[in-house]
Short mmCIF file of C-alpha atoms and ligand atoms in Angstrom, two decimals:
data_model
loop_
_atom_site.label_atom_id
_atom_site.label_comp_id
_atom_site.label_asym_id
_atom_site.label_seq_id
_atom_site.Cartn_x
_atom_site.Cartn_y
_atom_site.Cartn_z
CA UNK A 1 0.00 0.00 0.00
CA UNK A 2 1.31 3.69 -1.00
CA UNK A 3 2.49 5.33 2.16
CA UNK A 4 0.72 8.02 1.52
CA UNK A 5 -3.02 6.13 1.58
CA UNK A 6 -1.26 4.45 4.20
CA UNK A 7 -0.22 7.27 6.29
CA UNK A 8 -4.00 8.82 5.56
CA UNK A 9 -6.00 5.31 6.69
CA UNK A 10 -3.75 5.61 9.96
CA UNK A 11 -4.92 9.34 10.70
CA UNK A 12 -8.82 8.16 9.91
CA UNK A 13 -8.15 5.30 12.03
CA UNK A 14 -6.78 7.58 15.24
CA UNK A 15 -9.92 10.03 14.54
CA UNK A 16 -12.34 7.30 14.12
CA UNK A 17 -10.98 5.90 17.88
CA UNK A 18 -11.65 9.49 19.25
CA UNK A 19 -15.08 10.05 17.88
CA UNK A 20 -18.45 9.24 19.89
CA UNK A 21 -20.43 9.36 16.77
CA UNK A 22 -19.91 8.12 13.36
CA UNK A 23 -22.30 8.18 10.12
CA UNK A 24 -21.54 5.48 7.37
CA UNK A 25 -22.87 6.30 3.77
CA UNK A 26 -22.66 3.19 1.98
CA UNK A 27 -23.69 2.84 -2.15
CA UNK A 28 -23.25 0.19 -4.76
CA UNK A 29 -19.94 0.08 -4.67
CA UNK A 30 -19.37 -1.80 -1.30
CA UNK A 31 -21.22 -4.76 -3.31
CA UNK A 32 -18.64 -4.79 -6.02
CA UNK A 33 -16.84 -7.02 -4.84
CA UNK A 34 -19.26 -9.58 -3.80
CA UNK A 35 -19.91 -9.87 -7.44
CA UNK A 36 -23.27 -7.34 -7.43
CA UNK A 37 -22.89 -5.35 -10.29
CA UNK A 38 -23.00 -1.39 -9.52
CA UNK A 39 -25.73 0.08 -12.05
CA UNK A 40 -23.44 2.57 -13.74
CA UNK A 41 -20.24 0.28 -13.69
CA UNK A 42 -19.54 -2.59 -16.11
CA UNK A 43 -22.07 -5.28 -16.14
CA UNK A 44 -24.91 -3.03 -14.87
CA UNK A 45 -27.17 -4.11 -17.87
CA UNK A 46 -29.95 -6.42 -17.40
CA UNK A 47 -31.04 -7.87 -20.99
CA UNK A 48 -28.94 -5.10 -22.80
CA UNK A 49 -31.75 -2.42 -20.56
CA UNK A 50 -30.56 -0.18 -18.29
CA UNK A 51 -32.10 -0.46 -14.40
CA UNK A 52 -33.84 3.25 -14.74
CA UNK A 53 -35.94 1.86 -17.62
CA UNK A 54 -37.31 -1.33 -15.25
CA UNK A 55 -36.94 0.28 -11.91
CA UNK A 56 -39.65 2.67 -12.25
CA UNK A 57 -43.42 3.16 -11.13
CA UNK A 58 -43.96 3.74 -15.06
CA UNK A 59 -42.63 0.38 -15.93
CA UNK A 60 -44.38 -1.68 -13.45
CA UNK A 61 -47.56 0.35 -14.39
CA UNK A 62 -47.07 -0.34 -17.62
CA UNK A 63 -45.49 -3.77 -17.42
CA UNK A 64 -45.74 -5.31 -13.59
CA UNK A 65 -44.49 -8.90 -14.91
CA UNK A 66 -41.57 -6.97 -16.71
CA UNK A 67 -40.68 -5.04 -13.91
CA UNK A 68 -40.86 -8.55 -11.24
CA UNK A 69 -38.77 -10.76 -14.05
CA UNK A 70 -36.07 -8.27 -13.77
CA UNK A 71 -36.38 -8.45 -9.57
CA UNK A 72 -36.89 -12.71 -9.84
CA UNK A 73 -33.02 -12.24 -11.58
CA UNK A 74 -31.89 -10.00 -9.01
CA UNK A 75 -33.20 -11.88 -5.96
CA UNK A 76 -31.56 -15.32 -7.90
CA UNK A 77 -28.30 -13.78 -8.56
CA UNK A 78 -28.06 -11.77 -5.14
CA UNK A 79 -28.86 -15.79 -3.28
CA UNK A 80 -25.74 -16.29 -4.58
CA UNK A 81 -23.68 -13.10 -3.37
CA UNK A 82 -21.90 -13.23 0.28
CA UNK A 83 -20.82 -10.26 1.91
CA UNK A 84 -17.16 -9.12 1.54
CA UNK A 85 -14.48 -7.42 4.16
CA UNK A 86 -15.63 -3.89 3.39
CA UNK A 87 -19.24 -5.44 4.70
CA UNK A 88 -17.90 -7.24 7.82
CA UNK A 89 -15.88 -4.34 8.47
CA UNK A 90 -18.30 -2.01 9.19
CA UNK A 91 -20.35 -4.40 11.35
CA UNK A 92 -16.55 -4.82 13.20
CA UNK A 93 -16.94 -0.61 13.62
CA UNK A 94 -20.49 -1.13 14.59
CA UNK A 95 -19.45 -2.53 17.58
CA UNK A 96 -16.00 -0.14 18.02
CA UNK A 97 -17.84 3.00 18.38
CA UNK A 98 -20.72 4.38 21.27
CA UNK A 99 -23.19 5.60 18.40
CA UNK A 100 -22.15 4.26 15.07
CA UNK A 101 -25.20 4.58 12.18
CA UNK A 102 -25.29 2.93 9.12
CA UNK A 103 -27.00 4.34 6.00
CA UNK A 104 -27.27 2.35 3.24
CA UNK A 105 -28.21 3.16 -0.80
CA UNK A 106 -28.04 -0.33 -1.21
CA UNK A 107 -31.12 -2.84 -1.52
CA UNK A 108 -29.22 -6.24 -1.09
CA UNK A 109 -29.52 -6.43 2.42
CA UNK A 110 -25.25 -7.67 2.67
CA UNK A 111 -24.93 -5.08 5.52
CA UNK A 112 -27.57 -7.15 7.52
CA UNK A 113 -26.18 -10.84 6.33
CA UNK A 114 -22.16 -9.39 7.90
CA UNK A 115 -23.78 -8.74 11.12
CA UNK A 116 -24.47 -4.98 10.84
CA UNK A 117 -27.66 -4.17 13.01
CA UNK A 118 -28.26 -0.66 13.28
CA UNK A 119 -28.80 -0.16 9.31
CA UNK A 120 -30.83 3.03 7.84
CA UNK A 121 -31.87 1.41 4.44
CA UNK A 122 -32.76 4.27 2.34
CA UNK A 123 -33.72 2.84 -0.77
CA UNK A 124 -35.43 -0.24 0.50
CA UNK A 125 -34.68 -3.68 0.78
CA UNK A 126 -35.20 -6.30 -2.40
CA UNK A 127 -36.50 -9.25 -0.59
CA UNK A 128 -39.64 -7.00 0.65
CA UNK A 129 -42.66 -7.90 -0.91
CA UNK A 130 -45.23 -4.52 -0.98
CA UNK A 131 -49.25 -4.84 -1.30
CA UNK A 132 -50.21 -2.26 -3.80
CA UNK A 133 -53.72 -2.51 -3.10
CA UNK A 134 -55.54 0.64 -2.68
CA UNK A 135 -56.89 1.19 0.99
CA UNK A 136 -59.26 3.53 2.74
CA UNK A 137 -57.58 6.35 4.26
CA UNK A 138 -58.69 5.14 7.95
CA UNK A 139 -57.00 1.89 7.55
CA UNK A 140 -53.66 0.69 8.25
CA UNK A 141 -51.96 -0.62 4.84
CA UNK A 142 -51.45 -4.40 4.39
CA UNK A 143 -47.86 -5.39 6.17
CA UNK A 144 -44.65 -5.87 4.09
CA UNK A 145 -43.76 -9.86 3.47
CA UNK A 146 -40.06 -10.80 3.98
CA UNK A 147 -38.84 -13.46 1.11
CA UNK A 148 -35.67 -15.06 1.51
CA UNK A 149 -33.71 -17.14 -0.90
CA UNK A 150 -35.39 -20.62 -0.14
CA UNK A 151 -39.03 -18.84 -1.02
CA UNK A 152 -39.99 -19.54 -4.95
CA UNK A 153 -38.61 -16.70 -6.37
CA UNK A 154 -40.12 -16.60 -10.29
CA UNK A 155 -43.75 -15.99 -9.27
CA UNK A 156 -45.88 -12.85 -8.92
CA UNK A 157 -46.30 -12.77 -5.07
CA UNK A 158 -50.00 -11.66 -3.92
CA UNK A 159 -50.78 -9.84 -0.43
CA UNK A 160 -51.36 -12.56 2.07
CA UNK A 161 -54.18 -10.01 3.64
CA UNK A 162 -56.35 -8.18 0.97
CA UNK A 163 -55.05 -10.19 -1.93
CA UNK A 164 -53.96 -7.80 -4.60
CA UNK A 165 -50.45 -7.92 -6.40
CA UNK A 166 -47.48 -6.94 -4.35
CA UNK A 167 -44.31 -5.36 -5.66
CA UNK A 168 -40.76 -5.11 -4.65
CA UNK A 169 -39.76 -3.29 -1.26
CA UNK A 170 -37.74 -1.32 -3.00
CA UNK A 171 -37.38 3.16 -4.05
CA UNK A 172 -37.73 3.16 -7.42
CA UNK A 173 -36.75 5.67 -10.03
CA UNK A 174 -38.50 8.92 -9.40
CA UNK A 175 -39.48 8.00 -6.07
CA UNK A 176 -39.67 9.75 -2.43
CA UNK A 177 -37.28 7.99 -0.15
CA UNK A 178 -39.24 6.46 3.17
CA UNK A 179 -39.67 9.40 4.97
CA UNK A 180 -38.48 8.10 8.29
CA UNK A 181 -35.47 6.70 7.41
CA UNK A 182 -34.66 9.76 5.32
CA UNK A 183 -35.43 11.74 8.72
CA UNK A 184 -33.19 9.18 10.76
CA UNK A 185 -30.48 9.57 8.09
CA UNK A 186 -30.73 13.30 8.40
CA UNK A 187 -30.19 13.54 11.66
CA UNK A 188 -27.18 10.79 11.69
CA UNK A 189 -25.28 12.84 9.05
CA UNK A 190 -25.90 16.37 11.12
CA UNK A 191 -24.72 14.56 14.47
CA UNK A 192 -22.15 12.74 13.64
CA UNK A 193 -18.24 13.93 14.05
CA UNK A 194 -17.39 11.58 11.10
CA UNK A 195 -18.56 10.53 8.39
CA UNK A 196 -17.82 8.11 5.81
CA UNK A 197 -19.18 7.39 2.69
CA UNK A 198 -17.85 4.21 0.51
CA UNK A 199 -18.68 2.78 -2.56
CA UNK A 200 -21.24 5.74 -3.85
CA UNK A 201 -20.90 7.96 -7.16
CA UNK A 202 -23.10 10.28 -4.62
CA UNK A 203 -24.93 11.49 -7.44
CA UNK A 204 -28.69 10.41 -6.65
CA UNK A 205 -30.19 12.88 -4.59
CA UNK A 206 -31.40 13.55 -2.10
CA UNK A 207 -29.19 10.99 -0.53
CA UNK A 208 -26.12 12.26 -1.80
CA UNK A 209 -26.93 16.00 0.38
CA UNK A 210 -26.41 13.74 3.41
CA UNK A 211 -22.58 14.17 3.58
CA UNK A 212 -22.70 17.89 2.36
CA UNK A 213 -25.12 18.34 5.82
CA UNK A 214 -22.53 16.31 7.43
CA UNK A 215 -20.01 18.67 6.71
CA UNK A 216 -22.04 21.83 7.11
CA UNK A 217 -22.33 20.73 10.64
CA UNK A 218 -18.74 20.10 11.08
CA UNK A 219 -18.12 16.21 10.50
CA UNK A 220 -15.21 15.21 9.15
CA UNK A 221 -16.07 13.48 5.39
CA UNK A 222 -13.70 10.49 4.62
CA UNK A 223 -14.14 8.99 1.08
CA UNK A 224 -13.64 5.51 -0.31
CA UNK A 225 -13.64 4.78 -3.59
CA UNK A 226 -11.30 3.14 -6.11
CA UNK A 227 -11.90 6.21 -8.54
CA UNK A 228 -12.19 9.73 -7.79
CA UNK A 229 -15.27 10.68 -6.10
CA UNK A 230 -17.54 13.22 -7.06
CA UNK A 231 -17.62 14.93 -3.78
CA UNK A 232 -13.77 14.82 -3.05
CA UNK A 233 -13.27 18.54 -3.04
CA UNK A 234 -15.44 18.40 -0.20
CA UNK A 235 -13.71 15.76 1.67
CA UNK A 236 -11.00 15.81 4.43
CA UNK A 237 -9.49 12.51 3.18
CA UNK A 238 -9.75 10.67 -0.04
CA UNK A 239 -8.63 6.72 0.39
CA UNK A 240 -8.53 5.81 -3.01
CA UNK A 241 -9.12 2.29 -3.13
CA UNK A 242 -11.75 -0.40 -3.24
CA UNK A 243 -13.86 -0.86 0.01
CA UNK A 244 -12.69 -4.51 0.65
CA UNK A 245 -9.41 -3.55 1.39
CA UNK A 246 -9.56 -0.17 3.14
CA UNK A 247 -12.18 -0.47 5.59
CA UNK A 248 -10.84 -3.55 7.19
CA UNK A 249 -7.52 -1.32 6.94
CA UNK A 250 -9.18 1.20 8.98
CA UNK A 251 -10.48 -1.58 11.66
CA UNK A 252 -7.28 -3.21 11.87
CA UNK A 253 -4.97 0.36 12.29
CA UNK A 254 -8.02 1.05 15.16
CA UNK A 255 -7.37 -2.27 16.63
CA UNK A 256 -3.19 -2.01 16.79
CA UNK A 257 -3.69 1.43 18.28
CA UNK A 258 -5.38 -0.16 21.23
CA UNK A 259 -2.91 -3.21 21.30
P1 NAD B 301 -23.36 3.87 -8.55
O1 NAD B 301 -23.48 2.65 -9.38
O2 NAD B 301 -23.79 5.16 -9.06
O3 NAD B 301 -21.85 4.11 -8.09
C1 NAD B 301 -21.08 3.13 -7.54
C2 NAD B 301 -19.79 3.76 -6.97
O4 NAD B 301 -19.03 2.72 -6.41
C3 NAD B 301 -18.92 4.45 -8.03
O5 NAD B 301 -18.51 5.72 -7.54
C4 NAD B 301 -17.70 3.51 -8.15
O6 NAD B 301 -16.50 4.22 -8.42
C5 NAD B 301 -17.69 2.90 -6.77
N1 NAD B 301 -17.05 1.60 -6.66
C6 NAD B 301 -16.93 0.63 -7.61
N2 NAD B 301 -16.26 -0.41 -7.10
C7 NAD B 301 -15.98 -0.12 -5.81
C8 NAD B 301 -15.32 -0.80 -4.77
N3 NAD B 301 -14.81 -2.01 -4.93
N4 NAD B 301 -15.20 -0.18 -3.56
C9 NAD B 301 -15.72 1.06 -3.36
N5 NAD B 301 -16.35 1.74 -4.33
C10 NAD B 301 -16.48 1.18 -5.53
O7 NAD B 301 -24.08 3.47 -7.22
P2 NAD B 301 -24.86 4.32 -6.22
O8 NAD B 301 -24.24 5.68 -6.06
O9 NAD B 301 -25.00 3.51 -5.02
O10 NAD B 301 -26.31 4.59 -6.90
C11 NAD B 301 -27.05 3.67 -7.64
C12 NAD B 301 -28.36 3.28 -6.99
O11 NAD B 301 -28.73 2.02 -7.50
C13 NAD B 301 -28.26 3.09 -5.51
O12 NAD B 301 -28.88 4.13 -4.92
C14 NAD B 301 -28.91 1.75 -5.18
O13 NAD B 301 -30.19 1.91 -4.66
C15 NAD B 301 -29.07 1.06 -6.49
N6 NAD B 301 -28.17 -0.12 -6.59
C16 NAD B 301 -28.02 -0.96 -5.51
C17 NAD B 301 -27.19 -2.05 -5.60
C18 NAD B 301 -27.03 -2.95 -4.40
O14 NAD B 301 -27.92 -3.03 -3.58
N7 NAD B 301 -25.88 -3.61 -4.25
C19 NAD B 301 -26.49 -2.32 -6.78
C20 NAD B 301 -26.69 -1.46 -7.88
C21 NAD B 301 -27.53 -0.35 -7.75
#
């Protein structure tokens, strides 16, 4: 490793020992190397499509049994994904820091699987099954269903309760995020003292404001990412590399500093 990335993972690693609270910004990226294809990187076609065009209200309005073949291939292909060391690394940090948050762009519920627990999903969660029946104001909407791998994953699921067709848990293209979670991320990113965002291009709003409130509010922003980042002017350290390696770089400079 360069000294200089090396000499910069150190100093994040002696901050990150010091801080009370730390905010985690995680995208695509930290997937890449579990094999789940990033949307804008190589191999994020599905049939020669781009996601936007499936991953829409407008398609599955248009198209419902479009939209779920192109969620039965990512539920098969993401049963066969593990987590990687940029995943079990942050559930390691989880446990290193008093108030450590996790907010995640990502749908493929890794985070979860490496033993993270206190996870802000922001765009969902792709083995949630959502009624899309219509309901009377005064009436609490039918619950989300959980699938997991071992659940038959090629047919169009129905709501256990009301019957009508469900669709996938997940924000879609053009899309409010959940506002709760958006409101818990909010106030993670103006609390914290550091934040860290890996594996995101940080270019789908309104998540990617989260680290520019972060450092309105003072936080220090540390970047991962094996290519320049679009928010590195705004960062206090760039680690240029992929998430894999540094994070569990970071844990294991935190851990020799308290040997
Ligand atoms: P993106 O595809 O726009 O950007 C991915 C970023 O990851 C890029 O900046 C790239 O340089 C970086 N990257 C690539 N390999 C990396 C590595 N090994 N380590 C660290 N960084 C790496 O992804 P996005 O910004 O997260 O936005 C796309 C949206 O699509 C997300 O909001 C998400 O909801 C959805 N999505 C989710 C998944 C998933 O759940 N794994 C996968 C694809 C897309």
């Amino acid at each position: 490793m360069a000294t200089e990335l090396a000499n910069n993972i150190r100093q994040v690693a002696d901050m990150l020992k010091e801080a009370e609270r730390v905010c985690c910004m995680t995208g695509a990226g930290v997937s890449a190397e579990s094999g789940v294809a990033t949307f804008r990187g190589h191999g994020g076609l599905w049939e020669g499509r781009r996601p936007e065009e499936v991953a829409s209200p407008e398609a599955f309005h248009a198209d419902p049994e479009d939209v779920w073949r192109f969620y039965f291939w990512r539920r098969k292909k993401l049963a066969e994904c593990k987590p990687n060391p940029g995943h079990y690394a942050l559930a390691r940090l989880e446990g290193m820091i008093p108030s450590f948050t996790l907010v995640t762009q990502n749908v493929d519920d890794l985070h979860r699987v490496a033993g993270s627990e206190r996870i802000i999903e922001l765009h969902g969660n792709v083995w949630i099954n959502r009624c899309t029946g219509g309901h009377p104001s005064d009436e609490p909407p039918c619950p989300d269903t959980r699938v997991t791998p071992d659940d038959v994953l090629d047919e169009i699921p129905h709501c256990p309760k009301c019957g009508a067709m469900m669709r996938p848990g997940v924000v879609w293209f053009g899309e409010m995020l959940p506002s709760d979670e958006f409101a818990a991320a909010v106030t993670a990113a103006r609390d914290c003292q550091v934040m860290l965002v890996a594996g995101t291009s940080a270019v789908v709003h309104p998540a990617a404001s989260i680290a520019t409130w972060a450092a309105d509010t003072g936080a220090a922003i540390v970047e991962i990412n094996p290519e320049a980042p679009p928010l590195s002017s705004a960062a206090d350290y760039c680690l240029t590399g992929p998430s894999g390696e540094i994070l569990p770089a970071i844990v294991e400079a935190m851990s020799a500093a308290s040997a």
